[in-house]
């Protein structure tokens, strides 16, 4: 084996030892720690076999490095313990989206409405998965988990889907897919707008990717958890609950939707699309 390859594998093996220590000290649950440590041990065994394999080549080194990078991604995205969700910080100031969305709306929407979903999800998870069992029947907590969980996760995407530096129009892979599936950018924009306007009462308009059909789709989610399509991935979401616009537009939902197009973060949507295509 090339001496440089051998040294690289030895360095990876020693890094694996340090990684195991990091995992043991992490906030992962005991079950998750055991599972991850088992994976790292298997990975290190593979490195050990490569060290004694005289024919090991660059392709195998690339594969073994990629697996190590996956472990890093797992640690960066460590799971949230049941009942421990937190309100995510906005990626911009509360007044950054003005004049399209007012500072007052953004502040209340984020700190009051989104926080309420976080609190509700935590309460439901504690009742379902920990020893803090509530007196209510199981179906109550399942409904609470669906309602508040949908609210928390959709809002977390919503904030990232907006930016004060919007390019107003998509580009890159997501634009190509939009044009392929909807015929044109204008066709997509018109349909998405009509879907958002069609929501009866509280809900969302959502641009989805379907891994099964390998196509984009537009769907309304009413009351967060209704009319969702299983095994699809939200890429772009628009909150059309009245709390998202009433202080600024009163009951004029159409004006709110028209304004929102000016703050869509198409780079974020494109990044999300590239991730799901992997």
Coordinates of C-alpha atoms in Angstrom, one line a residue:
X1 CA 0.0 0.0 0.0
X2 CA 1.1 3.5 -0.7
X3 CA 2.7 5.0 2.4
X4 CA 0.6 8.1 2.1
X5 CA -2.6 6.0 2.0
X6 CA -1.4 4.1 5.1
X7 CA -0.7 7.3 7.0
X8 CA -4.0 8.7 6.0
X9 CA -5.9 5.6 7.2
X10 CA -3.9 5.6 10.5
X11 CA -4.9 9.3 11.0
X12 CA -8.6 8.4 10.3
X13 CA -8.4 5.5 12.8
X14 CA -7.0 7.8 15.5
X15 CA -9.6 10.4 14.7
X16 CA -12.2 7.7 15.2
X17 CA -11.0 7.1 18.8
X18 CA -11.4 10.8 19.5
X19 CA -14.9 10.8 17.8
X20 CA -16.0 8.0 20.2
X21 CA -15.0 10.1 23.2
X22 CA -17.0 13.0 21.8
X23 CA -20.0 10.8 21.2
X24 CA -19.8 9.5 24.8
X25 CA -19.8 13.1 26.2
X26 CA -22.6 14.3 23.8
X27 CA -26.3 15.0 24.6
X28 CA -27.4 12.0 22.7
X29 CA -29.7 9.5 24.5
X30 CA -28.1 6.3 25.8
X31 CA -29.8 4.4 23.0
X32 CA -28.5 6.8 20.3
X33 CA -25.0 6.8 21.8
X34 CA -24.9 3.0 21.7
X35 CA -26.2 2.9 18.1
X36 CA -23.7 5.6 16.9
X37 CA -20.7 4.0 18.7
X38 CA -21.6 0.7 17.2
X39 CA -21.5 2.3 13.7
X40 CA -18.1 4.0 14.5
X41 CA -16.7 0.7 15.7
X42 CA -17.7 -1.0 12.5
X43 CA -16.2 1.9 10.5
X44 CA -12.9 1.6 12.4
X45 CA -12.9 -2.2 11.8
X46 CA -13.1 -1.4 8.1
X47 CA -10.2 1.0 8.4
X48 CA -8.2 -1.8 10.2
X49 CA -8.9 -4.2 7.4
X50 CA -7.8 -1.7 4.8
X51 CA -4.5 -1.1 6.7
X52 CA -3.6 -4.8 6.2
X53 CA -4.9 -4.9 2.6
X54 CA -2.0 -4.2 0.2
X55 CA -4.4 -3.5 -2.7
X56 CA -6.4 -0.7 -1.0
X57 CA -6.7 2.2 -3.4
X58 CA -8.0 5.8 -3.6
X59 CA -11.7 4.8 -4.3
X60 CA -11.8 2.9 -0.9
X61 CA -10.2 5.9 0.8
X62 CA -12.9 8.2 -0.6
X63 CA -15.6 5.9 0.6
X64 CA -14.2 5.5 4.1
X65 CA -13.7 9.3 4.4
X66 CA -17.3 9.9 3.2
X67 CA -18.6 7.6 6.0
X68 CA -16.5 9.6 8.6
X69 CA -18.1 12.8 7.3
X70 CA -21.5 11.3 7.8
X71 CA -20.7 10.8 11.5
X72 CA -19.8 14.5 11.8
X73 CA -23.2 15.4 10.2
X74 CA -24.9 13.2 12.7
X75 CA -23.3 15.0 15.6
X76 CA -24.0 18.4 14.2
X77 CA -27.7 17.4 13.8
X78 CA -28.0 15.6 17.1
X79 CA -31.5 14.7 17.9
X80 CA -33.8 16.8 20.1
X81 CA -34.9 14.9 23.2
X82 CA -38.6 14.5 23.6
X83 CA -40.2 17.6 25.1
X84 CA -37.1 19.7 24.6
X85 CA -37.8 21.6 21.4
X86 CA -36.8 25.3 21.4
X87 CA -37.9 28.3 19.4
X88 CA -35.3 28.8 16.5
X89 CA -33.8 32.2 16.1
X90 CA -34.8 34.2 13.1
X91 CA -32.0 34.5 10.5
X92 CA -32.7 38.3 10.2
X93 CA -34.0 41.2 12.4
X94 CA -37.7 41.5 13.0
X95 CA -37.9 44.6 10.8
X96 CA -35.8 43.2 8.0
X97 CA -38.7 42.2 5.8
X98 CA -40.3 45.7 5.8
X99 CA -42.3 47.1 4.1
X100 CA -43.5 43.7 2.8
X101 CA -44.0 42.2 6.3
X102 CA -44.1 44.6 9.3
X103 CA -41.8 44.4 12.3
X104 CA -44.8 44.1 14.7
X105 CA -46.2 41.1 12.8
X106 CA -42.8 39.4 12.7
X107 CA -42.2 39.9 16.4
X108 CA -45.7 38.6 17.5
X109 CA -45.7 35.8 14.9
X110 CA -42.3 34.5 16.0
X111 CA -42.3 35.1 19.8
X112 CA -46.0 34.4 20.5
X113 CA -47.5 32.1 17.8
X114 CA -44.5 30.0 17.0
X115 CA -43.5 29.8 20.7
X116 CA -47.0 28.4 21.5
X117 CA -46.5 25.6 19.0
X118 CA -43.1 24.8 20.5
X119 CA -44.7 24.7 24.0
X120 CA -47.6 22.6 22.8
X121 CA -45.4 20.1 21.1
X122 CA -43.2 19.7 24.1
X123 CA -46.2 19.1 26.3
X124 CA -47.5 16.4 23.9
X125 CA -44.2 14.7 23.6
X126 CA -43.7 14.5 27.4
X127 CA -47.2 13.0 27.7
X128 CA -46.5 10.5 25.0
X129 CA -42.9 9.5 25.4
X130 CA -41.8 10.3 29.0
X131 CA -43.0 9.5 32.5
X132 CA -44.9 12.8 32.6
X133 CA -48.2 11.2 31.5
X134 CA -51.2 13.5 31.2
X135 CA -54.7 12.6 32.4
X136 CA -56.1 13.1 28.9
X137 CA -56.7 10.0 26.6
X138 CA -54.0 9.0 24.1
X139 CA -55.8 10.4 21.1
X140 CA -55.8 13.8 22.7
X141 CA -52.0 13.9 22.8
X142 CA -51.7 12.5 19.3
X143 CA -53.8 15.3 18.0
X144 CA -51.8 17.8 20.0
X145 CA -48.6 16.4 18.6
X146 CA -49.9 16.6 15.1
X147 CA -51.2 20.1 15.5
X148 CA -48.3 21.7 17.4
X149 CA -45.6 19.6 15.7
X150 CA -46.9 20.7 12.3
X151 CA -46.9 24.3 13.4
X152 CA -43.4 24.2 14.8
X153 CA -41.8 22.4 11.8
X154 CA -43.6 24.5 9.2
X155 CA -42.7 27.8 10.9
X156 CA -39.1 26.7 11.1
X157 CA -39.0 26.3 7.3
X158 CA -41.1 29.5 6.8
X159 CA -38.5 31.7 8.5
X160 CA -35.7 30.3 6.4
X161 CA -37.8 30.6 3.3
X162 CA -37.7 34.4 3.6
X163 CA -34.9 37.0 3.3
X164 CA -34.6 40.8 3.0
X165 CA -32.3 40.2 0.0
X166 CA -34.7 38.2 -2.2
X167 CA -33.8 37.8 -5.9
X168 CA -37.6 37.8 -6.6
X169 CA -37.3 34.8 -8.9
X170 CA -35.8 31.3 -8.6
X171 CA -32.7 30.2 -10.4
X172 CA -30.5 27.1 -10.6
X173 CA -31.9 23.5 -10.2
X174 CA -35.2 24.6 -8.6
X175 CA -36.0 26.9 -11.5
X176 CA -35.3 24.1 -14.1
X177 CA -37.6 21.7 -12.1
X178 CA -40.3 24.3 -11.8
X179 CA -40.2 24.9 -15.6
X180 CA -40.2 21.2 -16.3
X181 CA -43.1 20.4 -14.0
X182 CA -45.3 23.5 -14.3
X183 CA -44.4 24.7 -17.8
X184 CA -43.0 28.1 -16.7
X185 CA -42.2 30.2 -13.7
X186 CA -45.3 32.3 -14.2
X187 CA -47.5 29.2 -14.4
X188 CA -46.1 28.0 -11.0
X189 CA -46.4 31.4 -9.4
X190 CA -50.0 31.8 -10.5
X191 CA -51.0 28.3 -9.3
X192 CA -49.2 28.7 -6.0
X193 CA -50.9 32.1 -5.4
X194 CA -54.4 30.6 -6.2
X195 CA -53.7 27.7 -3.8
X196 CA -52.7 30.1 -1.0
X197 CA -55.9 32.2 -1.7
X198 CA -58.0 29.1 -1.6
X199 CA -57.2 28.0 1.9
X200 CA -60.4 28.1 4.0
X201 CA -59.6 29.6 7.3
X202 CA -56.2 28.7 8.7
X203 CA -53.5 26.9 6.8
X204 CA -50.5 27.0 4.4
X205 CA -49.6 26.8 0.7
X206 CA -46.7 24.4 0.2
X207 CA -44.4 23.5 -2.7
X208 CA -43.5 19.9 -2.3
X209 CA -41.1 17.4 -3.7
X210 CA -42.4 13.8 -4.2
X211 CA -39.5 11.3 -4.2
X212 CA -41.9 8.6 -5.6
X213 CA -43.1 10.6 -8.6
X214 CA -39.9 12.6 -8.9
X215 CA -42.0 15.7 -9.4
X216 CA -42.9 19.0 -7.7
X217 CA -46.4 19.5 -6.4
X218 CA -48.4 22.3 -4.7
X219 CA -50.7 21.5 -1.8
X220 CA -52.7 23.4 0.8
X221 CA -52.3 22.3 4.4
X222 CA -55.3 23.4 6.4
X223 CA -54.9 23.7 10.2
X224 CA -51.3 22.6 9.7
X225 CA -52.0 18.9 9.8
X226 CA -54.8 18.3 7.3
X227 CA -54.5 17.5 3.6
X228 CA -50.9 16.6 3.9
X229 CA -49.4 14.0 1.4
X230 CA -47.3 11.3 3.1
X231 CA -43.7 10.8 1.9
X232 CA -43.4 14.3 0.4
X233 CA -40.9 17.0 1.4
X234 CA -41.8 20.7 1.8
X235 CA -39.5 23.1 0.0
X236 CA -41.4 26.4 0.2
X237 CA -44.1 27.2 2.6
X238 CA -46.4 30.2 3.0
X239 CA -48.3 30.8 6.2
X240 CA -51.8 32.1 5.4
X241 CA -53.2 32.0 9.0
X242 CA -54.7 35.4 9.8
X243 CA -52.1 36.0 12.5
X244 CA -49.5 36.2 9.7
X245 CA -51.0 39.3 8.1
X246 CA -54.1 40.7 9.9
X247 CA -52.3 43.6 11.7
X248 CA -51.0 44.9 8.4
X249 CA -53.6 43.8 5.8
X250 CA -56.7 43.2 7.9
X251 CA -58.7 40.7 5.9
X252 CA -56.9 41.3 2.6
X253 CA -55.1 38.0 2.3
X254 CA -54.4 38.6 -1.4
X255 CA -52.3 41.7 -0.7
X256 CA -50.3 39.8 1.9
X257 CA -49.6 37.0 -0.6
X258 CA -48.6 39.5 -3.3
X259 CA -46.2 41.2 -0.9
X260 CA -44.7 37.9 0.3
X261 CA -43.4 37.1 -3.2
X262 CA -40.9 40.0 -2.7
X263 CA -39.2 38.3 0.3
X264 CA -38.9 34.6 -0.9
X265 CA -35.5 33.2 -0.2
X266 CA -35.0 31.3 -3.5
X267 CA -31.4 30.4 -2.5
X268 CA -32.8 28.6 0.5
X269 CA -35.5 26.8 -1.6
X270 CA -32.8 25.8 -4.1
X271 CA -30.6 24.5 -1.3
X272 CA -33.4 22.4 0.1
X273 CA -34.2 21.0 -3.3
X274 CA -30.6 20.0 -3.9
X275 CA -30.5 18.3 -0.5
X276 CA -33.6 16.2 -1.3
X277 CA -32.3 15.3 -4.7
X278 CA -29.4 13.5 -2.9

